[in-house]
PDB file of C-alpha atoms in Angstrom:
ATOM      1  CA  MET B   1     120.135 122.700  91.926  1.00  0.00           C
ATOM      2  CA  ILE B   2     120.893 122.058  88.291  1.00  0.00           C
ATOM      3  CA  ARG B   3     121.914 124.667  85.734  1.00  0.00           C
ATOM      4  CA  ALA B   4     122.380 124.529  81.971  1.00  0.00           C
ATOM      5  CA  GLU B   5     124.280 127.331  80.253  1.00  0.00           C
ATOM      6  CA  HIS B   6     124.011 127.753  76.494  1.00  0.00           C
ATOM      7  CA  VAL B   7     123.794 123.995  75.861  1.00  0.00           C
ATOM      8  CA  ILE B   8     123.790 122.803  72.274  1.00  0.00           C
ATOM      9  CA  LYS B   9     123.576 119.229  71.039  1.00  0.00           C
ATOM     10  CA  THR B  10     124.394 118.634  67.388  1.00  0.00           C
ATOM     11  CA  PHE B  11     123.595 115.409  65.539  1.00  0.00           C
ATOM     12  CA  THR B  12     124.179 114.357  61.959  1.00  0.00           C
ATOM     13  CA  ARG B  13     121.373 113.002  59.809  1.00  0.00           C
ATOM     14  CA  THR B  14     121.395 111.527  56.313  1.00  0.00           C
ATOM     15  CA  GLU B  15     119.107 113.186  53.772  1.00  0.00           C
ATOM     16  CA  LYS B  16     117.175 111.278  51.082  1.00  0.00           C
ATOM     17  CA  LYS B  17     119.903 111.814  48.496  1.00  0.00           C
ATOM     18  CA  GLY B  18     122.533 110.451  50.856  1.00  0.00           C
ATOM     19  CA  ARG B  19     123.905 113.806  51.900  1.00  0.00           C
ATOM     20  CA  LYS B  20     124.794 114.228  55.555  1.00  0.00           C
ATOM     21  CA  GLU B  21     123.613 117.308  57.393  1.00  0.00           C
ATOM     22  CA  ASP B  22     124.227 118.564  60.926  1.00  0.00           C
ATOM     23  CA  PHE B  23     121.313 119.823  62.987  1.00  0.00           C
ATOM     24  CA  ASN B  24     120.895 121.064  66.553  1.00  0.00           C
ATOM     25  CA  ALA B  25     118.441 118.918  68.515  1.00  0.00           C
ATOM     26  CA  VAL B  26     118.952 121.389  71.369  1.00  0.00           C
ATOM     27  CA  ASP B  27     119.926 124.874  70.288  1.00  0.00           C
ATOM     28  CA  ASP B  28     121.511 127.239  72.854  1.00  0.00           C
ATOM     29  CA  ILE B  29     119.301 126.648  75.888  1.00  0.00           C
ATOM     30  CA  SER B  30     119.998 128.054  79.347  1.00  0.00           C
ATOM     31  CA  LEU B  31     117.904 127.212  82.408  1.00  0.00           C
ATOM     32  CA  THR B  32     118.097 126.741  86.160  1.00  0.00           C
ATOM     33  CA  ALA B  33     116.054 124.473  88.440  1.00  0.00           C
ATOM     34  CA  ASP B  34     116.433 125.308  92.123  1.00  0.00           C
ATOM     35  CA  GLU B  35     115.925 123.347  95.316  1.00  0.00           C
ATOM     36  CA  GLY B  36     112.259 122.915  96.178  1.00  0.00           C
ATOM     37  CA  GLU B  37     111.153 123.709  92.637  1.00  0.00           C
ATOM     38  CA  ILE B  38     109.347 121.744  89.948  1.00  0.00           C
ATOM     39  CA  VAL B  39     110.264 122.899  86.452  1.00  0.00           C
ATOM     40  CA  GLY B  40     108.088 121.581  83.633  1.00  0.00           C
ATOM     41  CA  ILE B  41     109.475 120.958  80.151  1.00  0.00           C
ATOM     42  CA  LEU B  42     106.775 121.167  77.464  1.00  0.00           C
ATOM     43  CA  GLY B  43     106.851 121.023  73.706  1.00  0.00           C
ATOM     44  CA  PRO B  44     105.569 119.089  70.679  1.00  0.00           C
ATOM     45  CA  ASN B  45     107.119 115.808  69.579  1.00  0.00           C
ATOM     46  CA  GLY B  46     110.585 116.383  68.176  1.00  0.00           C
ATOM     47  CA  ALA B  47     111.116 119.601  70.125  1.00  0.00           C
ATOM     48  CA  GLY B  48     114.300 118.276  71.754  1.00  0.00           C
ATOM     49  CA  LYS B  49     112.925 117.678  75.254  1.00  0.00           C
ATOM     50  CA  THR B  50     114.397 114.201  75.766  1.00  0.00           C
ATOM     51  CA  THR B  51     117.807 115.250  74.432  1.00  0.00           C
ATOM     52  CA  LEU B  52     117.821 118.175  76.851  1.00  0.00           C
ATOM     53  CA  LEU B  53     116.830 115.959  79.786  1.00  0.00           C
ATOM     54  CA  ARG B  54     119.586 113.471  78.968  1.00  0.00           C
ATOM     55  CA  MET B  55     122.153 116.279  79.013  1.00  0.00           C
ATOM     56  CA  LEU B  56     120.792 117.603  82.316  1.00  0.00           C
ATOM     57  CA  ALA B  57     121.130 114.086  83.756  1.00  0.00           C
ATOM     58  CA  ASN B  58     124.757 113.917  82.559  1.00  0.00           C
ATOM     59  CA  LEU B  59     123.942 110.932  80.351  1.00  0.00           C
ATOM     60  CA  LEU B  60     124.686 112.848  77.163  1.00  0.00           C
ATOM     61  CA  GLU B  61     127.505 115.336  76.720  1.00  0.00           C
ATOM     62  CA  PRO B  62     126.618 118.695  75.157  1.00  0.00           C
ATOM     63  CA  THR B  63     128.320 119.612  71.904  1.00  0.00           C
ATOM     64  CA  ARG B  64     128.766 123.058  73.420  1.00  0.00           C
ATOM     65  CA  GLY B  65     127.780 124.664  76.702  1.00  0.00           C
ATOM     66  CA  SER B  66     127.786 123.247  80.217  1.00  0.00           C
ATOM     67  CA  VAL B  67     125.592 121.576  82.833  1.00  0.00           C
ATOM     68  CA  THR B  68     126.283 122.191  86.531  1.00  0.00           C
ATOM     69  CA  VAL B  69     124.914 120.004  89.329  1.00  0.00           C
ATOM     70  CA  GLU B  70     125.057 121.437  92.840  1.00  0.00           C
ATOM     71  CA  THR B  71     123.922 119.997  96.180  1.00  0.00           C
ATOM     72  CA  GLN B  72     124.304 121.203  99.765  1.00  0.00           C
ATOM     73  CA  ALA B  73     127.802 119.707  99.629  1.00  0.00           C
ATOM     74  CA  GLY B  74     128.716 122.040  96.756  1.00  0.00           C
ATOM     75  CA  VAL B  75     129.218 121.745  93.001  1.00  0.00           C
ATOM     76  CA  LEU B  76     129.701 118.136  91.885  1.00  0.00           C
ATOM     77  CA  SER B  77     132.333 117.291  89.283  1.00  0.00           C
ATOM     78  CA  ASN B  78     132.786 113.532  89.699  1.00  0.00           C
ATOM     79  CA  PRO B  79     130.481 111.719  87.201  1.00  0.00           C
ATOM     80  CA  VAL B  80     129.751 108.934  89.702  1.00  0.00           C
ATOM     81  CA  GLU B  81     128.759 111.426  92.397  1.00  0.00           C
ATOM     82  CA  ILE B  82     126.577 113.317  89.940  1.00  0.00           C
ATOM     83  CA  LYS B  83     124.671 110.142  89.019  1.00  0.00           C
ATOM     84  CA  LYS B  84     124.256 109.254  92.710  1.00  0.00           C
ATOM     85  CA  ASN B  85     122.500 112.579  93.246  1.00  0.00           C
ATOM     86  CA  ILE B  86     120.133 112.290  90.270  1.00  0.00           C
ATOM     87  CA  GLY B  87     117.118 110.043  89.804  1.00  0.00           C
ATOM     88  CA  TYR B  88     116.475 109.845  86.061  1.00  0.00           C
ATOM     89  CA  LEU B  89     113.408 108.273  84.488  1.00  0.00           C
ATOM     90  CA  SER B  90     113.210 107.987  80.708  1.00  0.00           C
ATOM     91  CA  GLY B  91     110.375 106.868  78.475  1.00  0.00           C
ATOM     92  CA  ASN B  92     112.197 103.663  77.535  1.00  0.00           C
ATOM     93  CA  THR B  93     113.544 102.568  80.914  1.00  0.00           C
ATOM     94  CA  LYS B  94     113.878  98.785  81.009  1.00  0.00           C
ATOM     95  CA  LEU B  95     113.642  96.731  84.200  1.00  0.00           C
ATOM     96  CA  TYR B  96     114.687  93.180  84.983  1.00  0.00           C
ATOM     97  CA  GLY B  97     111.470  91.272  84.261  1.00  0.00           C
ATOM     98  CA  ARG B  98     112.360  88.090  86.134  1.00  0.00           C
ATOM     99  CA  LEU B  99     113.041  89.946  89.389  1.00  0.00           C
ATOM    100  CA  SER B 100     110.362  90.989  91.841  1.00  0.00           C
ATOM    101  CA  VAL B 101     110.043  94.705  92.574  1.00  0.00           C
ATOM    102  CA  ARG B 102     111.606  94.143  95.996  1.00  0.00           C
ATOM    103  CA  GLU B 103     114.549  92.243  94.511  1.00  0.00           C
ATOM    104  CA  MET B 104     115.102  94.953  91.924  1.00  0.00           C
ATOM    105  CA  LEU B 105     115.081  97.736  94.525  1.00  0.00           C
ATOM    106  CA  THR B 106     117.448  95.774  96.770  1.00  0.00           C
ATOM    107  CA  LEU B 107     119.803  95.286  93.825  1.00  0.00           C
ATOM    108  CA  PHE B 108     119.839  98.993  92.967  1.00  0.00           C
ATOM    109  CA  GLY B 109     120.202  99.928  96.615  1.00  0.00           C
ATOM    110  CA  GLY B 110     123.435  97.960  96.665  1.00  0.00           C
ATOM    111  CA  ILE B 111     124.618  99.518  93.404  1.00  0.00           C
ATOM    112  CA  TYR B 112     124.081 102.993  94.862  1.00  0.00           C
ATOM    113  CA  GLY B 113     126.083 102.096  97.967  1.00  0.00           C
ATOM    114  CA  ILE B 114     123.315 101.855 100.562  1.00  0.00           C
ATOM    115  CA  ALA B 115     124.601  99.885 103.567  1.00  0.00           C
ATOM    116  CA  ASP B 116     123.393  96.276 103.731  1.00  0.00           C
ATOM    117  CA  ASP B 117     121.738  96.822 107.118  1.00  0.00           C
ATOM    118  CA  GLU B 118     119.790  99.808 105.754  1.00  0.00           C
ATOM    119  CA  ILE B 119     118.558  98.522 102.398  1.00  0.00           C
ATOM    120  CA  ASP B 120     115.497  96.631 103.683  1.00  0.00           C
ATOM    121  CA  GLN B 121     114.249  99.665 105.606  1.00  0.00           C
ATOM    122  CA  ARG B 122     114.831 101.961 102.642  1.00  0.00           C
ATOM    123  CA  VAL B 123     112.980  99.591 100.282  1.00  0.00           C
ATOM    124  CA  ASP B 124     110.028  99.466 102.694  1.00  0.00           C
ATOM    125  CA  GLU B 125     109.936 103.285 102.796  1.00  0.00           C
ATOM    126  CA  VAL B 126     109.854 103.508  98.995  1.00  0.00           C
ATOM    127  CA  VAL B 127     107.141 100.855  98.766  1.00  0.00           C
ATOM    128  CA  ASP B 128     105.025 102.810 101.236  1.00  0.00           C
ATOM    129  CA  VAL B 129     105.516 106.158  99.459  1.00  0.00           C
ATOM    130  CA  LEU B 130     104.396 104.771  96.086  1.00  0.00           C
ATOM    131  CA  HIS B 131     101.703 102.442  97.506  1.00  0.00           C
ATOM    132  CA  MET B 132     103.262  99.285  96.056  1.00  0.00           C
ATOM    133  CA  GLU B 133     102.449  96.908  98.910  1.00  0.00           C
ATOM    134  CA  GLU B 134     100.110  94.761  96.792  1.00  0.00           C
ATOM    135  CA  PHE B 135     102.676  93.949  94.107  1.00  0.00           C
ATOM    136  CA  VAL B 136     106.145  94.531  95.575  1.00  0.00           C
ATOM    137  CA  ASP B 137     106.843  90.786  95.678  1.00  0.00           C
ATOM    138  CA  ASN B 138     105.476  90.111  92.177  1.00  0.00           C
ATOM    139  CA  ARG B 139     107.803  89.603  89.231  1.00  0.00           C
ATOM    140  CA  ILE B 140     108.141  92.756  87.161  1.00  0.00           C
ATOM    141  CA  GLU B 141     107.196  90.991  83.924  1.00  0.00           C
ATOM    142  CA  LYS B 142     103.765  90.254  85.454  1.00  0.00           C
ATOM    143  CA  LEU B 143     102.954  93.851  86.410  1.00  0.00           C
ATOM    144  CA  SER B 144     100.460  96.175  84.752  1.00  0.00           C
ATOM    145  CA  THR B 145     101.654  99.300  82.923  1.00  0.00           C
ATOM    146  CA  GLY B 146     100.914 101.534  85.908  1.00  0.00           C
ATOM    147  CA  GLN B 147     102.581  99.163  88.363  1.00  0.00           C
ATOM    148  CA  THR B 148     105.667  98.922  86.151  1.00  0.00           C
ATOM    149  CA  GLN B 149     105.917 102.702  85.963  1.00  0.00           C
ATOM    150  CA  ARG B 150     105.719 102.993  89.742  1.00  0.00           C
ATOM    151  CA  ALA B 151     108.472 100.368  90.013  1.00  0.00           C
ATOM    152  CA  SER B 152     110.574 102.429  87.589  1.00  0.00           C
ATOM    153  CA  ILE B 153     110.103 105.538  89.704  1.00  0.00           C
ATOM    154  CA  ALA B 154     110.906 103.552  92.843  1.00  0.00           C
ATOM    155  CA  ARG B 155     114.244 102.658  91.264  1.00  0.00           C
ATOM    156  CA  CYS B 156     114.902 106.398  90.820  1.00  0.00           C
ATOM    157  CA  LEU B 157     114.275 107.286  94.457  1.00  0.00           C
ATOM    158  CA  VAL B 158     115.664 104.320  96.392  1.00  0.00           C
ATOM    159  CA  HIS B 159     119.001 106.149  96.825  1.00  0.00           C
ATOM    160  CA  GLN B 160     117.295 109.387  97.955  1.00  0.00           C
ATOM    161  CA  PRO B 161     118.681 111.702  95.242  1.00  0.00           C
ATOM    162  CA  ASP B 162     118.542 115.482  95.512  1.00  0.00           C
ATOM    163  CA  ILE B 163     117.425 115.906  91.897  1.00  0.00           C
ATOM    164  CA  TYR B 164     114.737 114.120  89.879  1.00  0.00           C
ATOM    165  CA  ILE B 165     114.563 114.263  86.091  1.00  0.00           C
ATOM    166  CA  PHE B 166     111.397 112.598  84.799  1.00  0.00           C
ATOM    167  CA  ASP B 167     110.538 112.207  81.112  1.00  0.00           C
ATOM    168  CA  GLU B 168     106.742 111.833  80.781  1.00  0.00           C
ATOM    169  CA  PRO B 169     106.301 109.654  83.896  1.00  0.00           C
ATOM    170  CA  THR B 170     102.480 109.460  83.661  1.00  0.00           C
ATOM    171  CA  LEU B 171     102.152 108.818  79.913  1.00  0.00           C
ATOM    172  CA  GLY B 172      99.462 106.197  79.284  1.00  0.00           C
ATOM    173  CA  LEU B 173      98.789 105.511  82.963  1.00  0.00           C
ATOM    174  CA  ASP B 174      95.435 105.093  84.681  1.00  0.00           C
ATOM    175  CA  ILE B 175      94.113 107.792  87.004  1.00  0.00           C
ATOM    176  CA  ILE B 176      95.138 106.022  90.223  1.00  0.00           C
ATOM    177  CA  SER B 177      98.718 105.389  89.108  1.00  0.00           C
ATOM    178  CA  SER B 178      99.048 108.936  87.769  1.00  0.00           C
ATOM    179  CA  ALA B 179      97.742 110.405  91.022  1.00  0.00           C
ATOM    180  CA  ALA B 180     100.235 108.382  93.078  1.00  0.00           C
ATOM    181  CA  ILE B 181     103.140 109.663  90.985  1.00  0.00           C
ATOM    182  CA  ILE B 182     101.948 113.287  90.995  1.00  0.00           C
ATOM    183  CA  GLU B 183     101.431 113.349  94.755  1.00  0.00           C
ATOM    184  CA  PHE B 184     104.859 111.762  95.244  1.00  0.00           C
ATOM    185  CA  MET B 185     106.491 114.560  93.262  1.00  0.00           C
ATOM    186  CA  LYS B 186     104.661 117.213  95.266  1.00  0.00           C
ATOM    187  CA  SER B 187     105.858 115.637  98.510  1.00  0.00           C
ATOM    188  CA  GLU B 188     109.455 115.508  97.259  1.00  0.00           C
ATOM    189  CA  LYS B 189     109.289 119.191  96.319  1.00  0.00           C
ATOM    190  CA  GLU B 190     108.215 119.980  99.893  1.00  0.00           C
ATOM    191  CA  LYS B 191     111.375 118.186 101.079  1.00  0.00           C
ATOM    192  CA  GLY B 192     113.461 120.630  99.049  1.00  0.00           C
ATOM    193  CA  LYS B 193     114.200 118.331  96.126  1.00  0.00           C
ATOM    194  CA  THR B 194     114.781 119.682  92.621  1.00  0.00           C
ATOM    195  CA  ILE B 195     112.411 118.228  90.011  1.00  0.00           C
ATOM    196  CA  ILE B 196     112.556 118.605  86.239  1.00  0.00           C
ATOM    197  CA  TYR B 197     109.465 117.162  84.677  1.00  0.00           C
ATOM    198  CA  SER B 198     108.554 116.629  81.021  1.00  0.00           C
ATOM    199  CA  THR B 199     104.913 116.056  80.130  1.00  0.00           C
ATOM    200  CA  HIS B 200     102.366 116.392  77.330  1.00  0.00           C
ATOM    201  CA  TYR B 201      99.521 116.867  79.823  1.00  0.00           C
ATOM    202  CA  MET B 202      98.798 120.582  80.233  1.00  0.00           C
ATOM    203  CA  GLU B 203      96.544 120.192  83.274  1.00  0.00           C
ATOM    204  CA  GLU B 204      99.248 118.149  85.003  1.00  0.00           C
ATOM    205  CA  ALA B 205     101.860 120.824  84.317  1.00  0.00           C
ATOM    206  CA  GLU B 206      99.549 123.574  85.560  1.00  0.00           C
ATOM    207  CA  TYR B 207      98.850 121.685  88.794  1.00  0.00           C
ATOM    208  CA  LEU B 208     102.435 120.636  89.533  1.00  0.00           C
ATOM    209  CA  CYS B 209     104.932 123.083  88.126  1.00  0.00           C
ATOM    210  CA  ASP B 210     106.348 126.282  89.559  1.00  0.00           C
ATOM    211  CA  ARG B 211     107.745 127.239  86.158  1.00  0.00           C
ATOM    212  CA  ILE B 212     107.115 126.080  82.619  1.00  0.00           C
ATOM    213  CA  ILE B 213     109.808 125.917  79.960  1.00  0.00           C
ATOM    214  CA  MET B 214     108.467 125.458  76.435  1.00  0.00           C
ATOM    215  CA  MET B 215     110.618 124.164  73.591  1.00  0.00           C
ATOM    216  CA  ASN B 216     110.141 124.002  69.843  1.00  0.00           C
ATOM    217  CA  HIS B 217     112.647 122.966  67.172  1.00  0.00           C
ATOM    218  CA  GLY B 218     115.331 122.666  69.833  1.00  0.00           C
ATOM    219  CA  LYS B 219     114.934 126.232  71.099  1.00  0.00           C
ATOM    220  CA  LEU B 220     113.590 127.625  74.362  1.00  0.00           C
ATOM    221  CA  ILE B 221     110.566 129.722  73.466  1.00  0.00           C
ATOM    222  CA  CYS B 222     109.060 130.398  76.888  1.00  0.00           C
ATOM    223  CA  ASN B 223     110.139 130.396  80.551  1.00  0.00           C
ATOM    224  CA  ALA B 224     107.325 131.495  82.855  1.00  0.00           C
ATOM    225  CA  SER B 225     105.070 130.417  85.713  1.00  0.00           C
ATOM    226  CA  PRO B 226     101.661 128.861  84.935  1.00  0.00           C
ATOM    227  CA  GLU B 227     100.030 131.989  86.363  1.00  0.00           C
ATOM    228  CA  GLU B 228     102.007 134.253  84.019  1.00  0.00           C
ATOM    229  CA  LEU B 229     101.101 132.084  81.043  1.00  0.00           C
ATOM    230  CA  LYS B 230      97.399 132.162  81.861  1.00  0.00           C
ATOM    231  CA  ARG B 231      97.464 135.956  82.132  1.00  0.00           C
ATOM    232  CA  ARG B 232      98.388 136.294  78.461  1.00  0.00           C
ATOM    233  CA  PRO B 233      95.655 137.953  76.394  1.00  0.00           C
ATOM    234  CA  GLY B 234      93.187 135.492  74.917  1.00  0.00           C
ATOM    235  CA  THR B 235      94.107 132.586  77.198  1.00  0.00           C
ATOM    236  CA  ALA B 236      92.097 131.006  79.993  1.00  0.00           C
ATOM    237  CA  ASN B 237      94.224 127.940  80.701  1.00  0.00           C
ATOM    238  CA  MET B 238      97.587 126.309  80.034  1.00  0.00           C
ATOM    239  CA  ARG B 239      96.400 124.499  76.935  1.00  0.00           C
ATOM    240  CA  GLN B 240      95.378 127.708  75.212  1.00  0.00           C
ATOM    241  CA  ALA B 241      98.627 129.398  76.246  1.00  0.00           C
ATOM    242  CA  PHE B 242     100.656 126.482  74.867  1.00  0.00           C
ATOM    243  CA  TYR B 243      98.936 126.550  71.470  1.00  0.00           C
ATOM    244  CA  MET B 244      99.220 130.317  71.212  1.00  0.00           C
ATOM    245  CA  ILE B 245     102.970 130.309  71.930  1.00  0.00           C
ATOM    246  CA  ILE B 246     103.700 127.369  69.594  1.00  0.00           C
ATOM    247  CA  GLU B 247     101.693 128.933  66.748  1.00  0.00           C
ATOM    248  CA  LYS B 248     103.787 132.112  66.956  1.00  0.00           C
ATOM    249  CA  GLU B 249     106.976 130.162  66.262  1.00  0.00           C
TER     250      GLU B 249
END
């Protein structure tokens, strides 16, 4: 489980005339994602989604408010333990191009403290889950976009985290690669994992998510299930509901 309470992230920007001005990229947002739940984060570009996800992953400290990470062992306070229990995928994740996928996963398995006699088996399990058998021994710099994205996700799950935070994992991917990632997330939800998932694809969010959180200008403007959103007057699908809610802001 992961919970944010009244989180605010303030940055400073320089205006055209050289004046500096503070603004809230995330402005007083509270949310909870429970075990066995997929929570979608939607919003237009610049809404603050990535900043929020980075705070939830404990990679960015809130200016105000708090983020709590809890597993079956209890509330985690040690930053190292928190990172061990989160698999975070960002839109600009960089991998080691000269390594093969297998070498990269073995390296990260060691970093996360997986025992030497267990790493090979764990890597094989991850390769099977994401259907990477055909390219697991290829160098990462030679992979296609979809293959590279699956390798990035494999890095996030090799240590079997309890929480996944994915920032647009299927952006720009082909249908086969997208389907592999979507079905993986559904299977992890069934195992009781917590998944926070940012996407621009409405149909994907409708298919995957138990709840949808919409953001605009750093604020939370909607927190509802896909079914509740589609029941709004004048809407027949998620896309229509999204436009209607954004236009009211």
